[in-house]
Short mmCIF file of C-alpha atoms in Angstrom, two decimals:
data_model
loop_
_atom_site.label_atom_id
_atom_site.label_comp_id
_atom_site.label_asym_id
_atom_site.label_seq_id
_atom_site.Cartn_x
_atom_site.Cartn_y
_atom_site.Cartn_z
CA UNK A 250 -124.49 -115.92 7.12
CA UNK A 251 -122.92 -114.01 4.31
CA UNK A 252 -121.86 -111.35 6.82
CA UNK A 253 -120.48 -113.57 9.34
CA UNK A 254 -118.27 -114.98 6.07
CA UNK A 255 -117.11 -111.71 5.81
CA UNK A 256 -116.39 -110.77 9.80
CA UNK A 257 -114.57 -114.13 9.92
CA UNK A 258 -112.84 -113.55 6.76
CA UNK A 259 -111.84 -109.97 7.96
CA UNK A 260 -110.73 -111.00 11.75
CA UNK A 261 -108.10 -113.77 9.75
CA UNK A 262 -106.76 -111.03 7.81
CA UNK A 263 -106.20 -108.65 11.11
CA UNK A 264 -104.16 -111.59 12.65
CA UNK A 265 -102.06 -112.30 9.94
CA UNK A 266 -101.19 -108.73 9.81
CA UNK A 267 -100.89 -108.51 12.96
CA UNK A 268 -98.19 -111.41 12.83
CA UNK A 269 -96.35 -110.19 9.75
CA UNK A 270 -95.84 -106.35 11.44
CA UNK A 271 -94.58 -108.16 14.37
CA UNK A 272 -91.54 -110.29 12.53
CA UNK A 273 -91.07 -107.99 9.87
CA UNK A 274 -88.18 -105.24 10.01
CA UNK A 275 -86.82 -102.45 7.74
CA UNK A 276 -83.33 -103.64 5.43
CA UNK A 277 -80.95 -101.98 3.48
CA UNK A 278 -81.13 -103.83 -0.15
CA UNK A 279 -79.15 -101.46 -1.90
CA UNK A 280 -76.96 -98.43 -1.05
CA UNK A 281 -75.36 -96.42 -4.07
CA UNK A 282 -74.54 -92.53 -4.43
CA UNK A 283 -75.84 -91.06 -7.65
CA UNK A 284 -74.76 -89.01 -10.14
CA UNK A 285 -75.64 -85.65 -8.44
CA UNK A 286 -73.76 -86.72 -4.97
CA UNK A 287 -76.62 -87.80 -3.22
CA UNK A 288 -76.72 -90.89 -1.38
CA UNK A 289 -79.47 -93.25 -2.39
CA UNK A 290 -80.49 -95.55 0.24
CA UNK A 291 -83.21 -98.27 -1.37
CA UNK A 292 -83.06 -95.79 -4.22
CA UNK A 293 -84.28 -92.87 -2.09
CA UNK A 294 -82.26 -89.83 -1.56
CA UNK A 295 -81.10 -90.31 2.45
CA UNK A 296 -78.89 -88.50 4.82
CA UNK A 297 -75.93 -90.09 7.23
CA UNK A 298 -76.40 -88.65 10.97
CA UNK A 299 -73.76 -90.96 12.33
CA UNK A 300 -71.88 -91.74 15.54
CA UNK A 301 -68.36 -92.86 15.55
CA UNK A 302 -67.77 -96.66 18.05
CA UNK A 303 -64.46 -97.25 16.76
CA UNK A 304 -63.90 -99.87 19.22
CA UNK A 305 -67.11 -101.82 19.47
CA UNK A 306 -65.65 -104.98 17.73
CA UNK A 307 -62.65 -105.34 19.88
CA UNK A 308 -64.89 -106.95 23.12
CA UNK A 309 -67.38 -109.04 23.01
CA UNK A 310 -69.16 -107.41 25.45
CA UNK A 311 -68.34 -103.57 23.81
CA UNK A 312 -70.56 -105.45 20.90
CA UNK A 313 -73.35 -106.73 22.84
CA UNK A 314 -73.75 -103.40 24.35
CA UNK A 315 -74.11 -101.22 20.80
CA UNK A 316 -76.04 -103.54 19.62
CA UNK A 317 -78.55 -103.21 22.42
CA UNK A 318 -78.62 -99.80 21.66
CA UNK A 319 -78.94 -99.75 18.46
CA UNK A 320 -82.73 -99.24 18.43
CA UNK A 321 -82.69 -96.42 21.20
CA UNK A 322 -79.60 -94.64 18.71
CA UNK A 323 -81.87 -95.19 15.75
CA UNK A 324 -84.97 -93.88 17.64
CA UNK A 325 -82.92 -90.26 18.21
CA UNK A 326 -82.17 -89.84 14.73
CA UNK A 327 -78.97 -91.61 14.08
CA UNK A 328 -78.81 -93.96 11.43
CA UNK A 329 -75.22 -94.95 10.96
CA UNK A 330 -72.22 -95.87 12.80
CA UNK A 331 -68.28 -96.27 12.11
CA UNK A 332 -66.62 -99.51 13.24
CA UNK A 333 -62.91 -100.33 12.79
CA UNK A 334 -61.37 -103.45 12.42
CA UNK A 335 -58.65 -103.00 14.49
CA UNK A 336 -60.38 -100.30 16.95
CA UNK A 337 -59.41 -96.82 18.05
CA UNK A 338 -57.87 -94.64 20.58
CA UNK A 339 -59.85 -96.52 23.49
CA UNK A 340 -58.59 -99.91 22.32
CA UNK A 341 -56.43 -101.31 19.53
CA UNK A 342 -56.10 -104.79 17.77
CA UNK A 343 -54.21 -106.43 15.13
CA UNK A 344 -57.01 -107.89 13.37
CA UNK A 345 -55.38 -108.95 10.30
CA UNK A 346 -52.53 -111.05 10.22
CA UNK A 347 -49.18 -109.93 9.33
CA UNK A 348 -49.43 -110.09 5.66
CA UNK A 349 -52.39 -108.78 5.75
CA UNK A 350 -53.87 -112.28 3.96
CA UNK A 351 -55.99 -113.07 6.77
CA UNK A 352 -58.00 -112.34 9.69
CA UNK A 353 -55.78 -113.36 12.43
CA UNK A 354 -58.58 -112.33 14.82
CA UNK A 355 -61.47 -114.34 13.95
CA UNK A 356 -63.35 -113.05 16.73
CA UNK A 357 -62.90 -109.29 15.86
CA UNK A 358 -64.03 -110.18 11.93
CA UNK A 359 -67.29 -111.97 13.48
CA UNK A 360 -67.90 -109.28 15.35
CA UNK A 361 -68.21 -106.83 12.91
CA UNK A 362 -70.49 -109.13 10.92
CA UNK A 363 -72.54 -109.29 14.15
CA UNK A 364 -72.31 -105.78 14.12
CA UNK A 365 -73.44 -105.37 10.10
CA UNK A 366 -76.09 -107.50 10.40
CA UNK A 367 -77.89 -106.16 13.66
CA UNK A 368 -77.65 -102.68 12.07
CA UNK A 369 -78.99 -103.96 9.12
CA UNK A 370 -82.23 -104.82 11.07
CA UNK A 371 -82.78 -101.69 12.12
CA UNK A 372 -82.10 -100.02 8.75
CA UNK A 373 -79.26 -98.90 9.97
CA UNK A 374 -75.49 -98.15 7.61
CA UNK A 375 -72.29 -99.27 8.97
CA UNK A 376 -69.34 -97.52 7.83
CA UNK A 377 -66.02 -100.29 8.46
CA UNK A 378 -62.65 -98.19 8.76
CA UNK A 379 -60.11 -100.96 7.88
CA UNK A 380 -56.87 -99.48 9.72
CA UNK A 381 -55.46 -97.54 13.06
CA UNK A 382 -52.46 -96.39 13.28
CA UNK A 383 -50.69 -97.46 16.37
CA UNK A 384 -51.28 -99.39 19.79
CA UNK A 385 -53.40 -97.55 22.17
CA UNK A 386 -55.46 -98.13 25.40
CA UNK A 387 -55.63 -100.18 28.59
CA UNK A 388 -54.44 -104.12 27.03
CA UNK A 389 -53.92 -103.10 23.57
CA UNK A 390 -52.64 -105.10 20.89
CA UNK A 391 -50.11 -103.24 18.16
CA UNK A 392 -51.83 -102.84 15.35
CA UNK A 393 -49.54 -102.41 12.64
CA UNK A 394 -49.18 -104.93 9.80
CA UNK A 395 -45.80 -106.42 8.14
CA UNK A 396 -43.51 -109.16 9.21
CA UNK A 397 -40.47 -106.40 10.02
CA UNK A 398 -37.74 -108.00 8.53
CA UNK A 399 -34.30 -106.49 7.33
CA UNK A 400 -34.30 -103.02 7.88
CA UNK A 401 -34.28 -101.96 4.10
CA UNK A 402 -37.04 -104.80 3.31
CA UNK A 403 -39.26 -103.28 6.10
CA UNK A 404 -40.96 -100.78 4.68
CA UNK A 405 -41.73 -102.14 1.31
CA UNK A 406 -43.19 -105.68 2.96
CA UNK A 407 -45.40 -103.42 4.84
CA UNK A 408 -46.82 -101.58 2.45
CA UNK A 409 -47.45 -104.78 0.48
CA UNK A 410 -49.51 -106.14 3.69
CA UNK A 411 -51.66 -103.03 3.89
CA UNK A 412 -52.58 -103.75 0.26
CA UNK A 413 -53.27 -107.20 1.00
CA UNK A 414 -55.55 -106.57 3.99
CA UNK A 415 -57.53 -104.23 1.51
CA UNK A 416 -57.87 -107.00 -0.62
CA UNK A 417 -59.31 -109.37 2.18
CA UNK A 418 -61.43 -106.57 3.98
CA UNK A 419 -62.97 -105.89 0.51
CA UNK A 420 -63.65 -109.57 -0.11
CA UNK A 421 -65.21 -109.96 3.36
CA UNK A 422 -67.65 -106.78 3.01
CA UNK A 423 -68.46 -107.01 -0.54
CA UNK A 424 -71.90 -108.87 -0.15
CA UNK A 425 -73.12 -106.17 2.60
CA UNK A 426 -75.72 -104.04 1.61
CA UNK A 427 -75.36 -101.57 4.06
CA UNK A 428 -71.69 -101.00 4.25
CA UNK A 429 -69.32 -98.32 3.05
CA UNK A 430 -65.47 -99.25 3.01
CA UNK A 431 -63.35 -96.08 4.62
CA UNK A 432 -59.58 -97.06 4.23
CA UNK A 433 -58.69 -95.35 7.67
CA UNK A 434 -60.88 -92.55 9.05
CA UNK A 435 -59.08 -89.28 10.01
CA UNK A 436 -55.83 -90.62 8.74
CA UNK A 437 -53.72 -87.42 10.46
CA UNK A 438 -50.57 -86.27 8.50
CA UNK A 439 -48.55 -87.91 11.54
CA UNK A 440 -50.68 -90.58 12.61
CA UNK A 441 -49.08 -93.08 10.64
CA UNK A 442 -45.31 -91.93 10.34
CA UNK A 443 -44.45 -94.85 12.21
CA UNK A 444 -45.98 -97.34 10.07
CA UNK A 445 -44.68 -98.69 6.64
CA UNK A 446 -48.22 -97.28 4.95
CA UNK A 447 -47.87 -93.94 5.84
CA UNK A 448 -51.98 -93.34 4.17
CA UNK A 449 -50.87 -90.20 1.95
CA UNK A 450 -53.36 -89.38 -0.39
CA UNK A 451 -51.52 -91.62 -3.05
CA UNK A 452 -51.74 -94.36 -0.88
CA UNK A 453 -55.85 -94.31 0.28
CA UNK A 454 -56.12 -94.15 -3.36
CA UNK A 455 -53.91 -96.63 -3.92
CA UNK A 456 -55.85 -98.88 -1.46
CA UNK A 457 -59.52 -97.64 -2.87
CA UNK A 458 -58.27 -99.26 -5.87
CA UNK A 459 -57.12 -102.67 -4.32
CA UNK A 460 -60.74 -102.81 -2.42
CA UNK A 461 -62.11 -101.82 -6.33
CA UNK A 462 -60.40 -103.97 -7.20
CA UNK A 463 -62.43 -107.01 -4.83
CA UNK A 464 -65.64 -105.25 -4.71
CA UNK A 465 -66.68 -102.83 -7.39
CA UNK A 466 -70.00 -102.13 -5.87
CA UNK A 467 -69.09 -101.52 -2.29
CA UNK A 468 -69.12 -97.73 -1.49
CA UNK A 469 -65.44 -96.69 -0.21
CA UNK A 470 -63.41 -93.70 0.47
CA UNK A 471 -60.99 -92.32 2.51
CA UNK A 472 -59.32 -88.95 3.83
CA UNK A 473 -57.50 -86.74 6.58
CA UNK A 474 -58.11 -83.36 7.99
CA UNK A 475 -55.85 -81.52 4.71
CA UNK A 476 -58.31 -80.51 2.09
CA UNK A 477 -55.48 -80.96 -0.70
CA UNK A 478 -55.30 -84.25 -0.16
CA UNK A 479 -58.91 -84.88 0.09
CA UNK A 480 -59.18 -83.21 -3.00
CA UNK A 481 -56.96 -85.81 -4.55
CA UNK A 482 -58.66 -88.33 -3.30
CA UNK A 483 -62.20 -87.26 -4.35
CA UNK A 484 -61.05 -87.11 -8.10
CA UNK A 485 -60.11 -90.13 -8.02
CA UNK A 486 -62.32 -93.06 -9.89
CA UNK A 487 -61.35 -95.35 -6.92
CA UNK A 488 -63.67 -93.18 -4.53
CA UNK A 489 -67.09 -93.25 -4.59
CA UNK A 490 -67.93 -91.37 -1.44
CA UNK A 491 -65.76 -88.49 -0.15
CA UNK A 492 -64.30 -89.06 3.52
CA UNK A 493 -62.84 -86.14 5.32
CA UNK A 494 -61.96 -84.57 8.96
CA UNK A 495 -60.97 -81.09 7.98
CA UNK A 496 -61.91 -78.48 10.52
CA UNK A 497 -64.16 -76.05 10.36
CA UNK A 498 -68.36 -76.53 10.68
CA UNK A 499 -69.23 -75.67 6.94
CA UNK A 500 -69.08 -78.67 4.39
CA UNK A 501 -66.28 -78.11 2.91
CA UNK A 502 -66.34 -77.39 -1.01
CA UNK A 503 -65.43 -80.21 -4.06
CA UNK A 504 -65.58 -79.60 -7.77
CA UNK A 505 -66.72 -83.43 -7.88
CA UNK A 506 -70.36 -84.76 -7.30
CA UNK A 507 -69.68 -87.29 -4.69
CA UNK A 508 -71.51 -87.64 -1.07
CA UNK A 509 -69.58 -85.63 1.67
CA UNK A 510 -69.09 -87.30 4.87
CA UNK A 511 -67.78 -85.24 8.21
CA UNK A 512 -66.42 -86.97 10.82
CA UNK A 513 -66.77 -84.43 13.01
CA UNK A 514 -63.84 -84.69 15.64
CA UNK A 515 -63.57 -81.53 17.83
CA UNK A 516 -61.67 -82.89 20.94
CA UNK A 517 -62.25 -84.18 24.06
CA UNK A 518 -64.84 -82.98 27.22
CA UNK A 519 -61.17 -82.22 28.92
CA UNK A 520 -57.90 -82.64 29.20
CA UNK A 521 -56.24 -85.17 31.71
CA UNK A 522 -59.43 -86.47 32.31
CA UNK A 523 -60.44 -84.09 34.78
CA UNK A 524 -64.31 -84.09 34.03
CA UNK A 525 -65.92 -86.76 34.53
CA UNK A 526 -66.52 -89.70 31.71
CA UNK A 527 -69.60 -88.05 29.06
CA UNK A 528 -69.91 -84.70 30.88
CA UNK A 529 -70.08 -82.15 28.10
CA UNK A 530 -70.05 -78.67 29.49
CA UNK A 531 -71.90 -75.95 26.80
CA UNK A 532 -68.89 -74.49 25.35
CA UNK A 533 -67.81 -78.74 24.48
CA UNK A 534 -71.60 -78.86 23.14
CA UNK A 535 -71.26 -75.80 20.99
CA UNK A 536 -68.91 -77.16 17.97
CA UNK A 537 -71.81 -80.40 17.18
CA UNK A 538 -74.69 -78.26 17.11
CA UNK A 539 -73.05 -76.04 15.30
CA UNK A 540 -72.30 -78.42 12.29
CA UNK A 541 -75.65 -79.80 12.81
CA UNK A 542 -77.07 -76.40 12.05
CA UNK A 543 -74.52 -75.78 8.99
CA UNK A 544 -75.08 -79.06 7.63
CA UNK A 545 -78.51 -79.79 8.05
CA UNK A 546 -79.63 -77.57 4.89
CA UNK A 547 -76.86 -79.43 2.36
CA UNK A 548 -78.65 -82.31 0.59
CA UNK A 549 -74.79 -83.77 -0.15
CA UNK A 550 -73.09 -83.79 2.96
CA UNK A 551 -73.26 -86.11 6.34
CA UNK A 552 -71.95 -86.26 10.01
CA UNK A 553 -70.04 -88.80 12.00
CA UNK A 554 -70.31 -87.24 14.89
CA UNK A 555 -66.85 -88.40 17.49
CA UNK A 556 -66.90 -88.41 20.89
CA UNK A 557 -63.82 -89.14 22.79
CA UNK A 558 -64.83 -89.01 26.05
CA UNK A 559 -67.32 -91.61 26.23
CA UNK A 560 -67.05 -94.06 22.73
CA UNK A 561 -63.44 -93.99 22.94
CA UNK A 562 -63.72 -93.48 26.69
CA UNK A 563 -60.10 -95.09 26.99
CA UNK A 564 -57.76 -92.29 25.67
CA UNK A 565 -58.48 -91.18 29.26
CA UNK A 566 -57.83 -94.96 30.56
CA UNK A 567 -61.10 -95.24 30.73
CA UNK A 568 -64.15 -98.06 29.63
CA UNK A 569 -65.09 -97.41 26.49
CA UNK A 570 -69.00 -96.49 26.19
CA UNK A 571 -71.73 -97.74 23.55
CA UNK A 572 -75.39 -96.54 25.47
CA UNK A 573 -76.90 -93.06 24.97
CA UNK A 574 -76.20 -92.51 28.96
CA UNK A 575 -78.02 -88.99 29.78
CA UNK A 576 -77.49 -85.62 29.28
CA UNK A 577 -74.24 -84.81 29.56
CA UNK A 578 -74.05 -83.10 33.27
CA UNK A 579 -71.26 -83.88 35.75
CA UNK A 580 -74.70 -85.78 37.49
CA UNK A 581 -75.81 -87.19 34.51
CA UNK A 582 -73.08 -88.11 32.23
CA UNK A 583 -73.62 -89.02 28.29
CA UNK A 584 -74.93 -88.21 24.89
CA UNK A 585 -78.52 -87.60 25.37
CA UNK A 586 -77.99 -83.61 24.81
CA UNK A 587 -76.90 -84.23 21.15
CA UNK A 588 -78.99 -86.72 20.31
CA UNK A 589 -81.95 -84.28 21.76
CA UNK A 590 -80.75 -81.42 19.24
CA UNK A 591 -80.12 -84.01 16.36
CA UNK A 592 -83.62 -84.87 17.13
CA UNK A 593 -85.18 -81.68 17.48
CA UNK A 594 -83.26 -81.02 13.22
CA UNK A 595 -84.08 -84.05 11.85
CA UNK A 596 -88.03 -84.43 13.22
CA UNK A 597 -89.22 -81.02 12.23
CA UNK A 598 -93.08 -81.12 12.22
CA UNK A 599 -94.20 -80.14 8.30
CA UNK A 600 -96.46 -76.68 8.36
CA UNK A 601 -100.04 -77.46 8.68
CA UNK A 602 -101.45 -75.89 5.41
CA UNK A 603 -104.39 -73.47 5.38
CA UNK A 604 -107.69 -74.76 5.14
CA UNK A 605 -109.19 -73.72 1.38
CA UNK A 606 -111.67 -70.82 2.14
CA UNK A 607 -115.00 -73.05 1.39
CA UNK A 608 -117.44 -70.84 -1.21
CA UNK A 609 -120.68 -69.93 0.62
CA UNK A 610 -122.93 -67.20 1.78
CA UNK A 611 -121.28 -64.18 3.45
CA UNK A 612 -122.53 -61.52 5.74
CA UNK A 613 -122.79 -58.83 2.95
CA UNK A 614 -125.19 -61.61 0.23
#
């Protein structure tokens, strides 16, 4: 009878277990960088293997299609992405209104929370780039802020509303746990000499201190291709993480203790869009394994990895792309090749140890 107790007892157990591994998911409570540059994810030292979807919040159905890839992306190794509130080369949108006060695109902000959250599930980090630069792809909105007014008043209005938009991006992410603020990925030299912010070094740190400012614990940084100016910006108290696109496949070198994060941009599959959408000959292929292989070994440093020709699908007026797709032939178009070598890095089997030679009798006792 006892026994029977005890089977019964035991079989209960198995079901609940059974039903709390089913409904139960990984979560990012806490994401902070240390005082050695690591990046502590839960308080355990983690590494960003990232892929860049600039424009997965400006359609609703660019969303729905990350995030039901999300788990195949975070199967393959990758366990970050980069978002942008007002999108990327594929597609651009206002987002915030012309003050910068507000988001004048409710739809865009909710889908970056849907975004946040489903990524969150999966124990996944989002990185949210707040700016772009200028209008680009097929029905694109202009994204630059400011009311243009007088001439002379321009400018200064502008850069007011850039400030303010930090402010209200800041307040918006600061309750994420698995967020990191960049004020505008790859801000080129002359991607913004149009615009009334023109993102200099003064100014991202200028903005890092707004978003401080709002949201003292939320991990934020910003930076451009120039390592003087990402120098500037990684002294500064205003960064916590370091944000860069400088060329090259080595992590580049800072006298500061702050994670390193690559986005690693090298260019499109071809020019004029020529090759078809996601087909990545070897010499295209060569560059990401590359850093993969540079990077892999340094404990501080992390890779967005960019891909122009199928995320951002619509510098060559094409649909932007958010699924793995295959393996990156003219046949079989997409990003399964990287996400096979990222794999093949990250998944290393341990050594089996040698068995302990067991005392005993030998031939010669």
């Amino acid at each position: 009878m006892l026994l029977k107790i005890r089977l019964c007892s035991l079989a209960f157990a198995m079901i609940a277990l059974a039903g709390l591994s089913s409904t139960a998911h990984a979560e990012i409570k806490s994401l902070k960088a240390d005082r050695e540059g690591k990046l502590l994810i839960n308080d355990e030292p983690s590494r960003i293997w990232g892929l860049r979807a600039a424009c997965a919040a400006t359609k609703d159905e660019y969303t729905k299609q990350l995030i039901e890839n999300l788990a195949a992306f975070k199967d393959d190794g990758i366990n970050t992405l980069l978002i942008c509130y007002q999108g990327g080369p594929g597609l651009t949108q206002k987002t915030f209104s012309a003050d910068g006060a507000t988001f004048e695109d409710t739809a865009a902000r909710d889908r970056v929370r849907q975004i946040i959250a489903a990524a969150n599930q999966k124990d996944m980090i989002v990185i949210v780039s707040l700016f772009f630069p200028r209008k680009m792809g097929m029905g694109a909105q202009d994204p630059k802020l400011g009311d243009n007014p007088k001439p002379g008043d321009a400018a200064k209005l502008g850069r007011a509303a850039y400030l303010t938009a930090c402010r209200t991006a800041a307040a918006e992410l600061k309750d994420h746990k698995n967020v990191i603020l960049a004020i505008a990925d790859q801000a080129l030299p002359t991607a913004y000499s149009t615009c009334p912010m023109k993102f200099t070094a003064a100014d991202i740190v200028e903005c890092l201190g707004v978003a401080a400012s709002v949201a003292p614990d939320l991990l934020r940084g910003g930076g451009n291709s120039l390592h003087a100016d990402n120098l500037a910006i990684a002294k500064s108290e205003s960064a916590t993480v370091i944000l860069h696109a400088e060329p090259g496949v080595n992590p580049p070198n800072f006298p500061v203790k702050k994670p390193i994060i690559h986005f690693a941009y090298f260019g499109t599959n071809d020019t004029a869009g020529r090759n078809p959408q996601g087909f990545y000959p070897p010499p295209a292929r060569q560059p990401f394994t590359d850093i993969l292989d540079r990077y892999m070994d340094a404990s501080t440093a992390h890779i967005i990895a960019h891909f122009p020709a199928w995320t951002e699908g619509g510098m060559e007026l094409k649909p932007n792309r958010f699924d793995i797709g295959g393996q990156g032939t003219q046949k079989d178009p997409g990003l399964a090749w990287y996400l096979d070598a990222l794999h093949k890095r990250t998944r290393k089997k341990p050594a089996t140890p040698e068995a302990p030679i067991k005392p005993g009798k030998t031939i010669f006792d």
